[in-house]
Amino acid sequence: MRRFGIDIGGHTITAAEVDFTGSIPAVIAPETIETPETRDLSDVIGAVGALVSKRVHESEECFVGLCIPGFLDRDRRHIVRLTNFKNCDGAEGAQLMERFFAAHGIAAHCAMENDANCAALGEEIAGAARGMTDFAVITLGTGIGSGIVTGGRLLTGAHGFAAEFGHIALKGDHTLCHCGCQGMGHLEEIASADNIENSARALGLPGDFRKLWDMRFDDERAYGIIIKASDALARGIASLASLFDPEAVILSGGMSRADGLVDEISKLTVKYLPFMYVSVLDIVKSELGSSAAVIGAASLLRNR
């Protein structure tokens, strides 16, 4: 059965077929489109369906794994909360996709998993976490997510909500009360691309993370936004290390590809780490980039 992985993000959607027949999974003809501006469930389903439908013959059977950027229930049947999307809460995401494909004559079997968990599975299979049993992948983009593997098993928790790194509470600041999960003072409110860019626009700066990163040493306002976000991320990583003692923390997502970001975050994190972690914790960049989540999503077939 042909397998497809779909990485759904707030800014872009990436789709690709993944071939697992070789020793290393092969990502075939990846294609990235802009996420519908509405970020509405029906529009997202239509966009994903169009990406896959043009690759599959009518009546052909296939598997489609979906990376979902938010909270899922324990059984991975219902979307509980997508903080940056509309009309998704409570939806049976995989089943809705199957119905879309069926209406277009395609017998698609669908499954869904949190996007950062998919990235962790991908890195474990073919990327920076090969051979590791304890590691974390942190996805830095529209929001902030994480996938944690401990003792060789993906951490999902009692209710399916585990490893939501972007929603750890770092601040009691009453101004930080706009997180889409309805919590207060969360890391995502300080260090996600969406919130960094919104802060920049409010000061008349470019609403583009990469541009802000590149101009941080030339503009005090840009530096203030970037250092605030970077310091919050470093404190979060230090807290994660103290809780789970991972072999490595792997930074992924669009923000992680900014030149020098991994090195800067590593330096900032050191001052917050208990001394015993300083020599053993590695903070590294994803080896697979956007392919990690796609590979991880396509690998969900083995869990069905």
PDB file of C-alpha atoms in Angstrom:
ATOM      1  CA  MET A   1       0.000   0.000   0.000  1.00  0.00           C
ATOM      2  CA  ARG A   2       1.338   3.440  -0.916  1.00  0.00           C
ATOM      3  CA  ARG A   3       1.860   5.727   2.068  1.00  0.00           C
ATOM      4  CA  PHE A   4       1.591   9.494   2.253  1.00  0.00           C
ATOM      5  CA  GLY A   5       2.554  11.885   5.027  1.00  0.00           C
ATOM      6  CA  ILE A   6       0.873  15.274   5.383  1.00  0.00           C
ATOM      7  CA  ASP A   7       2.367  17.968   7.600  1.00  0.00           C
ATOM      8  CA  ILE A   8      -0.308  20.571   8.362  1.00  0.00           C
ATOM      9  CA  GLY A   9       1.056  23.863   9.634  1.00  0.00           C
ATOM     10  CA  GLY A  10      -0.314  27.311  10.258  1.00  0.00           C
ATOM     11  CA  HIS A  11       1.564  28.760   7.303  1.00  0.00           C
ATOM     12  CA  THR A  12       2.129  25.803   4.966  1.00  0.00           C
ATOM     13  CA  ILE A  13       0.997  22.240   4.242  1.00  0.00           C
ATOM     14  CA  THR A  14       3.544  19.718   2.966  1.00  0.00           C
ATOM     15  CA  ALA A  15       2.590  16.420   1.351  1.00  0.00           C
ATOM     16  CA  ALA A  16       4.769  13.591   0.089  1.00  0.00           C
ATOM     17  CA  GLU A  17       4.724   9.893  -0.595  1.00  0.00           C
ATOM     18  CA  VAL A  18       7.160   7.931   1.582  1.00  0.00           C
ATOM     19  CA  ASP A  19       8.757   4.671   0.454  1.00  0.00           C
ATOM     20  CA  PHE A  20       9.784   2.431   3.365  1.00  0.00           C
ATOM     21  CA  THR A  21      11.119  -0.469   1.287  1.00  0.00           C
ATOM     22  CA  GLY A  22      14.767   0.584   1.557  1.00  0.00           C
ATOM     23  CA  SER A  23      17.040   0.850   4.581  1.00  0.00           C
ATOM     24  CA  ILE A  24      16.311   4.588   4.717  1.00  0.00           C
ATOM     25  CA  PRO A  25      12.807   5.928   3.997  1.00  0.00           C
ATOM     26  CA  ALA A  26      12.623   7.825   0.724  1.00  0.00           C
ATOM     27  CA  VAL A  27      10.504  10.973   0.559  1.00  0.00           C
ATOM     28  CA  ILE A  28       9.082  11.152  -2.952  1.00  0.00           C
ATOM     29  CA  ALA A  29       8.109  14.408  -4.676  1.00  0.00           C
ATOM     30  CA  PRO A  30       7.339  16.560  -1.646  1.00  0.00           C
ATOM     31  CA  GLU A  31       5.060  19.490  -2.381  1.00  0.00           C
ATOM     32  CA  THR A  32       4.355  22.475  -0.156  1.00  0.00           C
ATOM     33  CA  ILE A  33       1.442  24.864  -0.497  1.00  0.00           C
ATOM     34  CA  GLU A  34       0.237  27.761   1.608  1.00  0.00           C
ATOM     35  CA  THR A  35      -2.254  26.859   4.311  1.00  0.00           C
ATOM     36  CA  PRO A  36      -5.681  28.319   3.466  1.00  0.00           C
ATOM     37  CA  GLU A  37      -5.785  31.820   4.911  1.00  0.00           C
ATOM     38  CA  THR A  38      -8.976  31.004   6.807  1.00  0.00           C
ATOM     39  CA  ARG A  39      -7.297  28.123   8.677  1.00  0.00           C
ATOM     40  CA  ASP A  40     -10.787  26.615   8.691  1.00  0.00           C
ATOM     41  CA  LEU A  41     -11.209  22.834   8.944  1.00  0.00           C
ATOM     42  CA  SER A  42     -13.202  22.390   5.741  1.00  0.00           C
ATOM     43  CA  ASP A  43     -10.716  24.462   3.740  1.00  0.00           C
ATOM     44  CA  VAL A  44      -7.760  22.554   5.180  1.00  0.00           C
ATOM     45  CA  ILE A  45      -9.385  19.206   4.347  1.00  0.00           C
ATOM     46  CA  GLY A  46      -9.968  20.406   0.794  1.00  0.00           C
ATOM     47  CA  ALA A  47      -6.351  21.524   0.429  1.00  0.00           C
ATOM     48  CA  VAL A  48      -4.966  18.246   1.807  1.00  0.00           C
ATOM     49  CA  GLY A  49      -7.351  16.227  -0.332  1.00  0.00           C
ATOM     50  CA  ALA A  50      -6.293  18.050  -3.471  1.00  0.00           C
ATOM     51  CA  LEU A  51      -2.608  17.423  -2.753  1.00  0.00           C
ATOM     52  CA  VAL A  52      -3.097  13.668  -2.374  1.00  0.00           C
ATOM     53  CA  SER A  53      -5.811  13.148  -4.992  1.00  0.00           C
ATOM     54  CA  LYS A  54      -3.613  14.255  -7.857  1.00  0.00           C
ATOM     55  CA  ARG A  55      -1.056  11.585  -6.920  1.00  0.00           C
ATOM     56  CA  VAL A  56      -3.462   8.653  -6.547  1.00  0.00           C
ATOM     57  CA  HIS A  57      -5.515   6.891  -9.220  1.00  0.00           C
ATOM     58  CA  GLU A  58      -9.240   6.557  -8.737  1.00  0.00           C
ATOM     59  CA  SER A  59     -10.166   3.380  -6.823  1.00  0.00           C
ATOM     60  CA  GLU A  60      -6.550   3.000  -5.653  1.00  0.00           C
ATOM     61  CA  GLU A  61      -6.013   2.082  -1.994  1.00  0.00           C
ATOM     62  CA  CYS A  62      -3.544   4.128   0.031  1.00  0.00           C
ATOM     63  CA  PHE A  63      -2.637   5.280   3.534  1.00  0.00           C
ATOM     64  CA  VAL A  64      -2.546   8.941   4.577  1.00  0.00           C
ATOM     65  CA  GLY A  65      -0.982   9.989   7.866  1.00  0.00           C
ATOM     66  CA  LEU A  66      -1.878  13.458   9.119  1.00  0.00           C
ATOM     67  CA  CYS A  67       0.295  15.683  11.310  1.00  0.00           C
ATOM     68  CA  ILE A  68      -2.092  17.725  13.454  1.00  0.00           C
ATOM     69  CA  PRO A  69      -0.705  20.908  15.094  1.00  0.00           C
ATOM     70  CA  GLY A  70      -2.563  20.658  18.380  1.00  0.00           C
ATOM     71  CA  PHE A  71      -4.182  18.479  21.032  1.00  0.00           C
ATOM     72  CA  LEU A  72      -5.677  15.065  20.187  1.00  0.00           C
ATOM     73  CA  ASP A  73      -7.603  12.655  22.384  1.00  0.00           C
ATOM     74  CA  ARG A  74      -6.031   9.492  23.753  1.00  0.00           C
ATOM     75  CA  ASP A  75      -7.333   7.298  20.918  1.00  0.00           C
ATOM     76  CA  ARG A  76      -6.241   9.776  18.227  1.00  0.00           C
ATOM     77  CA  ARG A  77      -9.815   9.897  16.976  1.00  0.00           C
ATOM     78  CA  HIS A  78     -10.898  13.417  17.881  1.00  0.00           C
ATOM     79  CA  ILE A  79      -9.137  16.744  17.608  1.00  0.00           C
ATOM     80  CA  VAL A  80      -9.473  18.319  21.043  1.00  0.00           C
ATOM     81  CA  ARG A  81      -7.947  21.733  20.405  1.00  0.00           C
ATOM     82  CA  LEU A  82      -6.131  23.374  17.504  1.00  0.00           C
ATOM     83  CA  THR A  83      -5.047  26.688  18.927  1.00  0.00           C
ATOM     84  CA  ASN A  84      -4.267  28.347  15.593  1.00  0.00           C
ATOM     85  CA  PHE A  85      -7.140  26.940  13.493  1.00  0.00           C
ATOM     86  CA  LYS A  86     -10.927  27.337  13.316  1.00  0.00           C
ATOM     87  CA  ASN A  87     -13.833  24.874  13.614  1.00  0.00           C
ATOM     88  CA  CYS A  88     -11.571  21.917  14.385  1.00  0.00           C
ATOM     89  CA  ASP A  89     -12.264  21.230  18.046  1.00  0.00           C
ATOM     90  CA  GLY A  90     -14.067  17.923  18.527  1.00  0.00           C
ATOM     91  CA  ALA A  91     -13.784  16.932  14.867  1.00  0.00           C
ATOM     92  CA  GLU A  92     -12.934  13.379  13.819  1.00  0.00           C
ATOM     93  CA  GLY A  93     -10.088  14.523  11.598  1.00  0.00           C
ATOM     94  CA  ALA A  94      -8.997  11.225  10.073  1.00  0.00           C
ATOM     95  CA  GLN A  95     -12.547  10.072   9.436  1.00  0.00           C
ATOM     96  CA  LEU A  96     -13.444  13.358   7.740  1.00  0.00           C
ATOM     97  CA  MET A  97     -10.435  12.959   5.458  1.00  0.00           C
ATOM     98  CA  GLU A  98     -11.449   9.392   4.606  1.00  0.00           C
ATOM     99  CA  ARG A  99     -14.914  10.615   3.640  1.00  0.00           C
ATOM    100  CA  PHE A 100     -13.418  13.319   1.441  1.00  0.00           C
ATOM    101  CA  PHE A 101     -11.303  10.767  -0.408  1.00  0.00           C
ATOM    102  CA  ALA A 102     -14.200   8.311  -0.693  1.00  0.00           C
ATOM    103  CA  ALA A 103     -16.270  11.051  -2.336  1.00  0.00           C
ATOM    104  CA  HIS A 104     -13.488  11.336  -4.903  1.00  0.00           C
ATOM    105  CA  GLY A 105     -13.245   7.600  -5.540  1.00  0.00           C
ATOM    106  CA  ILE A 106     -10.122   6.960  -3.444  1.00  0.00           C
ATOM    107  CA  ALA A 107      -9.961   4.247  -0.769  1.00  0.00           C
ATOM    108  CA  ALA A 108      -7.731   6.062   1.706  1.00  0.00           C
ATOM    109  CA  HIS A 109      -7.057   4.806   5.220  1.00  0.00           C
ATOM    110  CA  CYS A 110      -6.202   7.788   7.418  1.00  0.00           C
ATOM    111  CA  ALA A 111      -4.673   8.257  10.844  1.00  0.00           C
ATOM    112  CA  MET A 112      -3.576  11.331  12.723  1.00  0.00           C
ATOM    113  CA  GLU A 113      -0.999  12.231  15.332  1.00  0.00           C
ATOM    114  CA  ASN A 114       0.288  15.431  16.863  1.00  0.00           C
ATOM    115  CA  ASP A 115       2.723  17.085  14.450  1.00  0.00           C
ATOM    116  CA  ALA A 116       5.646  17.249  16.873  1.00  0.00           C
ATOM    117  CA  ASN A 117       5.126  13.582  17.768  1.00  0.00           C
ATOM    118  CA  CYS A 118       5.299  12.806  14.058  1.00  0.00           C
ATOM    119  CA  ALA A 119       8.545  14.773  13.838  1.00  0.00           C
ATOM    120  CA  ALA A 120       9.930  12.735  16.751  1.00  0.00           C
ATOM    121  CA  LEU A 121       9.008   9.471  15.012  1.00  0.00           C
ATOM    122  CA  GLY A 122      10.672  10.686  11.817  1.00  0.00           C
ATOM    123  CA  GLU A 123      13.875  11.698  13.572  1.00  0.00           C
ATOM    124  CA  GLU A 124      13.918   8.338  15.370  1.00  0.00           C
ATOM    125  CA  ILE A 125      13.492   6.399  12.130  1.00  0.00           C
ATOM    126  CA  ALA A 126      15.855   8.315   9.876  1.00  0.00           C
ATOM    127  CA  GLY A 127      17.210  11.473  11.499  1.00  0.00           C
ATOM    128  CA  ALA A 128      19.092  12.990  14.415  1.00  0.00           C
ATOM    129  CA  ALA A 129      17.587  10.568  16.983  1.00  0.00           C
ATOM    130  CA  ARG A 130      18.659   7.315  15.291  1.00  0.00           C
ATOM    131  CA  GLY A 131      19.712   4.849  17.985  1.00  0.00           C
ATOM    132  CA  MET A 132      18.373   6.969  20.845  1.00  0.00           C
ATOM    133  CA  THR A 133      15.829   5.831  23.413  1.00  0.00           C
ATOM    134  CA  ASP A 134      15.391   9.146  25.255  1.00  0.00           C
ATOM    135  CA  PHE A 135      15.096  12.399  23.333  1.00  0.00           C
ATOM    136  CA  ALA A 136      12.838  15.340  22.611  1.00  0.00           C
ATOM    137  CA  VAL A 137      12.007  17.103  19.359  1.00  0.00           C
ATOM    138  CA  ILE A 138      10.862  20.712  19.691  1.00  0.00           C
ATOM    139  CA  THR A 139       9.081  22.214  16.707  1.00  0.00           C
ATOM    140  CA  LEU A 140       9.447  25.980  16.382  1.00  0.00           C
ATOM    141  CA  GLY A 141       7.005  27.595  13.997  1.00  0.00           C
ATOM    142  CA  THR A 142       3.543  29.131  14.004  1.00  0.00           C
ATOM    143  CA  GLY A 143       3.194  27.525  17.418  1.00  0.00           C
ATOM    144  CA  ILE A 144       5.609  25.529  19.568  1.00  0.00           C
ATOM    145  CA  GLY A 145       5.242  21.783  19.986  1.00  0.00           C
ATOM    146  CA  SER A 146       7.266  18.829  21.149  1.00  0.00           C
ATOM    147  CA  GLY A 147       7.502  15.106  20.785  1.00  0.00           C
ATOM    148  CA  ILE A 148       9.162  13.227  23.631  1.00  0.00           C
ATOM    149  CA  VAL A 149      10.426   9.660  23.508  1.00  0.00           C
ATOM    150  CA  THR A 150      11.370   8.173  26.867  1.00  0.00           C
ATOM    151  CA  GLY A 151      12.530   4.609  27.355  1.00  0.00           C
ATOM    152  CA  GLY A 152      11.998   4.012  23.639  1.00  0.00           C
ATOM    153  CA  ARG A 153       8.290   4.943  23.734  1.00  0.00           C
ATOM    154  CA  LEU A 154       6.472   8.018  22.530  1.00  0.00           C
ATOM    155  CA  LEU A 155       5.053   9.910  25.504  1.00  0.00           C
ATOM    156  CA  THR A 156       1.322  10.583  25.051  1.00  0.00           C
ATOM    157  CA  GLY A 157       0.009  10.712  28.623  1.00  0.00           C
ATOM    158  CA  ALA A 158      -3.166   9.578  30.364  1.00  0.00           C
ATOM    159  CA  HIS A 159      -5.459  11.668  28.168  1.00  0.00           C
ATOM    160  CA  GLY A 160      -3.325  12.019  25.024  1.00  0.00           C
ATOM    161  CA  PHE A 161      -2.199  15.565  25.852  1.00  0.00           C
ATOM    162  CA  ALA A 162       1.418  14.960  26.942  1.00  0.00           C
ATOM    163  CA  ALA A 163       4.499  16.775  25.658  1.00  0.00           C
ATOM    164  CA  GLU A 164       2.880  20.113  24.802  1.00  0.00           C
ATOM    165  CA  PHE A 165       6.069  22.087  25.344  1.00  0.00           C
ATOM    166  CA  GLY A 166       4.583  25.304  23.969  1.00  0.00           C
ATOM    167  CA  HIS A 167       2.052  25.351  26.785  1.00  0.00           C
ATOM    168  CA  ILE A 168       4.365  25.177  29.757  1.00  0.00           C
ATOM    169  CA  ALA A 169       3.712  28.177  32.002  1.00  0.00           C
ATOM    170  CA  LEU A 170       6.773  30.414  32.302  1.00  0.00           C
ATOM    171  CA  LYS A 171       5.280  33.781  33.198  1.00  0.00           C
ATOM    172  CA  GLY A 172       2.677  35.150  35.563  1.00  0.00           C
ATOM    173  CA  ASP A 173       2.525  38.340  33.489  1.00  0.00           C
ATOM    174  CA  HIS A 174      -1.147  39.321  33.230  1.00  0.00           C
ATOM    175  CA  THR A 175      -0.536  40.594  29.681  1.00  0.00           C
ATOM    176  CA  LEU A 176       0.257  37.039  28.564  1.00  0.00           C
ATOM    177  CA  CYS A 177      -3.276  35.707  28.571  1.00  0.00           C
ATOM    178  CA  HIS A 178      -4.012  35.256  24.882  1.00  0.00           C
ATOM    179  CA  CYS A 179      -2.836  31.710  24.258  1.00  0.00           C
ATOM    180  CA  GLY A 180      -5.242  29.825  22.023  1.00  0.00           C
ATOM    181  CA  CYS A 181      -5.507  27.057  24.633  1.00  0.00           C
ATOM    182  CA  GLN A 182      -6.990  29.640  27.049  1.00  0.00           C
ATOM    183  CA  GLY A 183      -4.130  29.214  29.515  1.00  0.00           C
ATOM    184  CA  MET A 184      -1.906  32.057  30.705  1.00  0.00           C
ATOM    185  CA  GLY A 185       1.784  32.887  30.494  1.00  0.00           C
ATOM    186  CA  HIS A 186       2.713  30.072  28.128  1.00  0.00           C
ATOM    187  CA  LEU A 187       5.973  29.705  26.222  1.00  0.00           C
ATOM    188  CA  GLU A 188       4.092  29.807  22.913  1.00  0.00           C
ATOM    189  CA  GLU A 189       2.860  33.323  23.766  1.00  0.00           C
ATOM    190  CA  ILE A 190       6.456  34.506  23.999  1.00  0.00           C
ATOM    191  CA  ALA A 191       8.540  32.436  21.605  1.00  0.00           C
ATOM    192  CA  SER A 192       6.391  31.190  18.695  1.00  0.00           C
ATOM    193  CA  ALA A 193       6.797  32.702  15.229  1.00  0.00           C
ATOM    194  CA  ASP A 194       3.232  34.038  15.231  1.00  0.00           C
ATOM    195  CA  ASN A 195       3.667  35.915  18.480  1.00  0.00           C
ATOM    196  CA  ILE A 196       7.174  37.162  17.677  1.00  0.00           C
ATOM    197  CA  GLU A 197       5.921  38.505  14.355  1.00  0.00           C
ATOM    198  CA  ASN A 198       2.856  40.101  15.946  1.00  0.00           C
ATOM    199  CA  SER A 199       5.093  41.866  18.482  1.00  0.00           C
ATOM    200  CA  ALA A 200       7.305  43.093  15.663  1.00  0.00           C
ATOM    201  CA  ARG A 201       4.405  44.495  13.648  1.00  0.00           C
ATOM    202  CA  ALA A 202       3.186  46.396  16.697  1.00  0.00           C
ATOM    203  CA  LEU A 203       6.544  48.206  16.722  1.00  0.00           C
ATOM    204  CA  GLY A 204       6.552  48.868  12.988  1.00  0.00           C
ATOM    205  CA  LEU A 205       9.102  46.134  12.262  1.00  0.00           C
ATOM    206  CA  PRO A 206       8.847  43.446   9.553  1.00  0.00           C
ATOM    207  CA  GLY A 207       6.422  40.683  10.512  1.00  0.00           C
ATOM    208  CA  ASP A 208       8.863  37.975   9.435  1.00  0.00           C
ATOM    209  CA  PHE A 209      10.907  35.936  11.929  1.00  0.00           C
ATOM    210  CA  ARG A 210      13.901  35.371   9.648  1.00  0.00           C
ATOM    211  CA  LYS A 211      14.205  39.090   8.906  1.00  0.00           C
ATOM    212  CA  LEU A 212      13.948  39.945  12.594  1.00  0.00           C
ATOM    213  CA  TRP A 213      16.586  37.346  13.438  1.00  0.00           C
ATOM    214  CA  ASP A 214      18.984  38.705  10.835  1.00  0.00           C
ATOM    215  CA  MET A 215      18.513  42.318  11.977  1.00  0.00           C
ATOM    216  CA  ARG A 216      18.642  41.636  15.716  1.00  0.00           C
ATOM    217  CA  PHE A 217      22.117  43.133  16.209  1.00  0.00           C
ATOM    218  CA  ASP A 218      21.316  46.202  14.139  1.00  0.00           C
ATOM    219  CA  ASP A 219      17.996  47.199  15.679  1.00  0.00           C
ATOM    220  CA  GLU A 220      17.416  47.404  19.429  1.00  0.00           C
ATOM    221  CA  ARG A 221      13.699  46.761  19.048  1.00  0.00           C
ATOM    222  CA  ALA A 222      14.294  43.579  17.046  1.00  0.00           C
ATOM    223  CA  TYR A 223      16.943  42.471  19.542  1.00  0.00           C
ATOM    224  CA  GLY A 224      14.537  42.988  22.438  1.00  0.00           C
ATOM    225  CA  ILE A 225      11.898  40.768  20.851  1.00  0.00           C
ATOM    226  CA  ILE A 226      14.375  38.065  19.828  1.00  0.00           C
ATOM    227  CA  ILE A 227      16.254  37.876  23.129  1.00  0.00           C
ATOM    228  CA  LYS A 228      13.012  37.699  25.097  1.00  0.00           C
ATOM    229  CA  ALA A 229      11.843  34.761  22.981  1.00  0.00           C
ATOM    230  CA  SER A 230      15.237  33.027  22.956  1.00  0.00           C
ATOM    231  CA  ASP A 231      15.659  33.326  26.718  1.00  0.00           C
ATOM    232  CA  ALA A 232      12.179  31.911  27.324  1.00  0.00           C
ATOM    233  CA  LEU A 233      12.942  28.986  25.013  1.00  0.00           C
ATOM    234  CA  ALA A 234      16.228  28.336  26.819  1.00  0.00           C
ATOM    235  CA  ARG A 235      14.475  28.256  30.195  1.00  0.00           C
ATOM    236  CA  GLY A 236      11.908  25.876  28.804  1.00  0.00           C
ATOM    237  CA  ILE A 237      14.562  23.516  27.457  1.00  0.00           C
ATOM    238  CA  ALA A 238      16.385  23.541  30.791  1.00  0.00           C
ATOM    239  CA  SER A 239      13.145  22.626  32.548  1.00  0.00           C
ATOM    240  CA  LEU A 240      12.485  19.840  30.060  1.00  0.00           C
ATOM    241  CA  ALA A 241      16.008  18.470  30.610  1.00  0.00           C
ATOM    242  CA  SER A 242      15.492  18.403  34.373  1.00  0.00           C
ATOM    243  CA  LEU A 243      12.232  16.497  33.982  1.00  0.00           C
ATOM    244  CA  PHE A 244      13.179  13.897  31.351  1.00  0.00           C
ATOM    245  CA  ASP A 245      16.993  13.742  31.172  1.00  0.00           C
ATOM    246  CA  PRO A 246      17.067  13.312  27.366  1.00  0.00           C
ATOM    247  CA  GLU A 247      20.122  12.326  25.363  1.00  0.00           C
ATOM    248  CA  ALA A 248      19.368  15.196  23.001  1.00  0.00           C
ATOM    249  CA  VAL A 249      16.922  17.994  22.359  1.00  0.00           C
ATOM    250  CA  ILE A 250      16.389  18.329  18.627  1.00  0.00           C
ATOM    251  CA  LEU A 251      15.175  21.695  17.309  1.00  0.00           C
ATOM    252  CA  SER A 252      12.963  21.504  14.244  1.00  0.00           C
ATOM    253  CA  GLY A 253      10.514  23.717  12.368  1.00  0.00           C
ATOM    254  CA  GLY A 254      10.976  26.845  10.303  1.00  0.00           C
ATOM    255  CA  MET A 255      12.500  28.956  13.074  1.00  0.00           C
ATOM    256  CA  SER A 256      15.219  26.380  13.753  1.00  0.00           C
ATOM    257  CA  ARG A 257      16.682  26.977  10.306  1.00  0.00           C
ATOM    258  CA  ALA A 258      17.622  30.573  11.119  1.00  0.00           C
ATOM    259  CA  ASP A 259      21.412  30.893  10.872  1.00  0.00           C
ATOM    260  CA  GLY A 260      23.033  30.363  14.260  1.00  0.00           C
ATOM    261  CA  LEU A 261      19.817  29.881  16.228  1.00  0.00           C
ATOM    262  CA  VAL A 262      20.714  26.447  17.619  1.00  0.00           C
ATOM    263  CA  ASP A 263      24.105  27.680  18.853  1.00  0.00           C
ATOM    264  CA  GLU A 264      22.582  30.745  20.515  1.00  0.00           C
ATOM    265  CA  ILE A 265      19.852  28.732  22.237  1.00  0.00           C
ATOM    266  CA  SER A 266      22.459  26.223  23.439  1.00  0.00           C
ATOM    267  CA  LYS A 267      24.557  28.994  25.012  1.00  0.00           C
ATOM    268  CA  LEU A 268      21.540  30.571  26.695  1.00  0.00           C
ATOM    269  CA  THR A 269      20.322  27.221  28.040  1.00  0.00           C
ATOM    270  CA  VAL A 270      23.567  26.421  29.862  1.00  0.00           C
ATOM    271  CA  LYS A 271      23.028  29.052  32.555  1.00  0.00           C
ATOM    272  CA  TYR A 272      19.673  27.525  33.498  1.00  0.00           C
ATOM    273  CA  LEU A 273      20.805  23.873  33.605  1.00  0.00           C
ATOM    274  CA  PRO A 274      21.709  22.001  36.778  1.00  0.00           C
ATOM    275  CA  PHE A 275      25.469  21.379  36.499  1.00  0.00           C
ATOM    276  CA  MET A 276      25.173  17.632  35.881  1.00  0.00           C
ATOM    277  CA  TYR A 277      23.285  18.228  32.613  1.00  0.00           C
ATOM    278  CA  VAL A 278      25.746  20.712  31.129  1.00  0.00           C
ATOM    279  CA  SER A 279      28.172  18.061  29.864  1.00  0.00           C
ATOM    280  CA  VAL A 280      25.600  15.473  28.779  1.00  0.00           C
ATOM    281  CA  LEU A 281      22.755  17.385  27.103  1.00  0.00           C
ATOM    282  CA  ASP A 282      23.055  17.962  23.364  1.00  0.00           C
ATOM    283  CA  ILE A 283      20.903  20.587  21.630  1.00  0.00           C
ATOM    284  CA  VAL A 284      21.057  19.919  17.907  1.00  0.00           C
ATOM    285  CA  LYS A 285      19.231  20.823  14.733  1.00  0.00           C
ATOM    286  CA  SER A 286      16.950  18.375  12.956  1.00  0.00           C
ATOM    287  CA  GLU A 287      18.690  16.340  10.250  1.00  0.00           C
ATOM    288  CA  LEU A 288      15.473  15.941   8.293  1.00  0.00           C
ATOM    289  CA  GLY A 289      13.833  19.364   8.470  1.00  0.00           C
ATOM    290  CA  SER A 290      10.277  19.282   7.217  1.00  0.00           C
ATOM    291  CA  SER A 291      10.724  15.660   6.074  1.00  0.00           C
ATOM    292  CA  ALA A 292      10.759  14.415   9.681  1.00  0.00           C
ATOM    293  CA  ALA A 293       7.057  14.982  10.277  1.00  0.00           C
ATOM    294  CA  VAL A 294       6.144  13.639   6.837  1.00  0.00           C
ATOM    295  CA  ILE A 295       8.103  10.431   7.453  1.00  0.00           C
ATOM    296  CA  GLY A 296       6.648  10.111  10.941  1.00  0.00           C
ATOM    297  CA  ALA A 297       3.096  10.599   9.678  1.00  0.00           C
ATOM    298  CA  ALA A 298       3.520   8.006   6.929  1.00  0.00           C
ATOM    299  CA  SER A 299       4.923   5.565   9.531  1.00  0.00           C
ATOM    300  CA  LEU A 300       1.648   5.661  11.504  1.00  0.00           C
ATOM    301  CA  LEU A 301       0.390   2.778   9.329  1.00  0.00           C
ATOM    302  CA  ARG A 302       2.408   0.372  11.461  1.00  0.00           C
ATOM    303  CA  ASN A 303       0.377   1.394  14.516  1.00  0.00           C
ATOM    304  CA  ARG A 304      -3.025   0.678  12.962  1.00  0.00           C
TER     305      ARG A 304
END
